[in-house]
Amino acid sequence: MSSNYKLEIISPEKLLFSGSVESATFPGAKGRFTVLYNHAPLISVLEKGTIRYIYEGAEQTLLISGGFVEVRNNSVTACVEAV
């Protein structure tokens, strides 16, 4: 059984990342939070900071200036302004 889920990170200009990840940590408006497999549905505002995600066993990072994220049915979409 897989404990990965789909993560897409998009900006107004282009798709920044699309893949299956183990976890992702976001700079939420009320603090950092991590999304794991089977996370409860949510929508959150993102503030300036770093998105960190585990893709193919390695941590990847993306600096953003803000945006929002939606978590639903093991699919996570982050709409961001990349720095």
Protein backbone atom coordinates (compact mmCIF):
# COMPACT_ATOMS: atom_id res chain seq x y z
CA MET A 1 0.00 0.00 0.00
CA SER A 2 1.39 3.37 -1.02
CA SER A 3 1.65 6.19 1.50
CA ASN A 4 2.38 8.75 -1.21
CA TYR A 5 -0.04 11.28 -2.65
CA LYS A 6 -0.17 13.65 -5.62
CA LEU A 7 1.27 17.14 -5.20
CA GLU A 8 0.98 19.88 -7.78
CA ILE A 9 2.57 23.28 -7.30
CA ILE A 10 1.49 25.86 -9.85
CA SER A 11 2.16 29.54 -10.42
CA PRO A 12 0.23 31.92 -12.69
CA GLU A 13 2.97 31.39 -15.29
CA LYS A 14 3.60 27.64 -15.23
CA LEU A 15 3.49 24.26 -13.53
CA LEU A 16 6.35 24.23 -11.01
CA PHE A 17 6.05 20.61 -9.82
CA SER A 18 3.79 17.60 -10.30
CA GLY A 19 4.53 14.24 -8.75
CA SER A 20 3.94 11.67 -6.03
CA VAL A 21 5.34 12.73 -2.65
CA GLU A 22 5.68 11.26 0.83
CA SER A 23 5.02 14.53 2.65
CA ALA A 24 4.94 18.28 2.14
CA THR A 25 5.36 21.14 4.60
CA PHE A 26 3.85 24.54 3.87
CA PRO A 27 4.29 28.06 5.33
CA GLY A 28 0.68 28.59 6.45
CA ALA A 29 -0.74 31.91 7.60
CA LYS A 30 -0.95 30.52 11.17
CA GLY A 31 2.35 28.64 11.07
CA ARG A 32 4.00 25.78 9.22
CA PHE A 33 2.03 22.56 8.71
CA THR A 34 2.81 19.19 7.18
CA VAL A 35 0.50 17.16 4.96
CA LEU A 36 0.81 13.37 5.00
CA TYR A 37 -1.12 10.58 3.23
CA ASN A 38 -4.86 10.54 4.14
CA HIS A 39 -4.73 14.09 5.54
CA ALA A 40 -8.10 15.70 6.33
CA PRO A 41 -9.43 18.07 3.64
CA LEU A 42 -8.42 21.70 4.06
CA ILE A 43 -7.78 24.98 2.31
CA SER A 44 -5.14 27.33 3.72
CA VAL A 45 -3.55 30.64 2.86
CA LEU A 46 0.22 30.45 2.39
CA GLU A 47 2.63 33.16 3.42
CA LYS A 48 6.15 33.93 2.28
CA GLY A 49 8.40 31.01 3.08
CA THR A 50 9.56 27.62 1.85
CA ILE A 51 7.55 24.63 0.69
CA ARG A 52 9.47 21.45 1.54
CA TYR A 53 8.44 18.10 0.10
CA ILE A 54 9.87 14.58 -0.06
CA TYR A 55 10.03 13.38 -3.68
CA GLU A 56 11.68 10.05 -4.52
CA GLY A 57 13.30 9.93 -1.08
CA ALA A 58 14.94 13.37 -1.29
CA GLU A 59 13.85 16.69 0.18
CA GLN A 60 13.04 19.37 -2.38
CA THR A 61 12.38 23.03 -1.56
CA LEU A 62 10.66 25.94 -3.26
CA LEU A 63 10.72 29.51 -1.97
CA ILE A 64 7.36 31.27 -2.37
CA SER A 65 6.03 34.74 -1.66
CA GLY A 66 2.48 33.55 -0.91
CA GLY A 67 -0.54 31.69 -2.27
CA PHE A 68 -2.96 29.04 -1.10
CA VAL A 69 -3.14 25.25 -0.86
CA GLU A 70 -6.02 22.78 -1.13
CA VAL A 71 -5.86 19.25 0.32
CA ARG A 72 -8.53 16.81 -0.88
CA ASN A 73 -8.64 13.01 -1.34
CA ASN A 74 -4.85 12.48 -1.27
CA SER A 75 -4.37 15.22 -3.84
CA VAL A 76 -2.71 18.51 -2.88
CA THR A 77 -2.69 21.58 -5.11
CA ALA A 78 -0.68 24.67 -4.16
CA CYS A 79 -1.23 27.85 -6.17
CA VAL A 80 1.74 30.07 -5.41
CA GLU A 81 3.77 33.08 -6.38
CA ALA A 82 7.30 31.70 -6.73
CA VAL A 83 10.21 33.90 -5.67
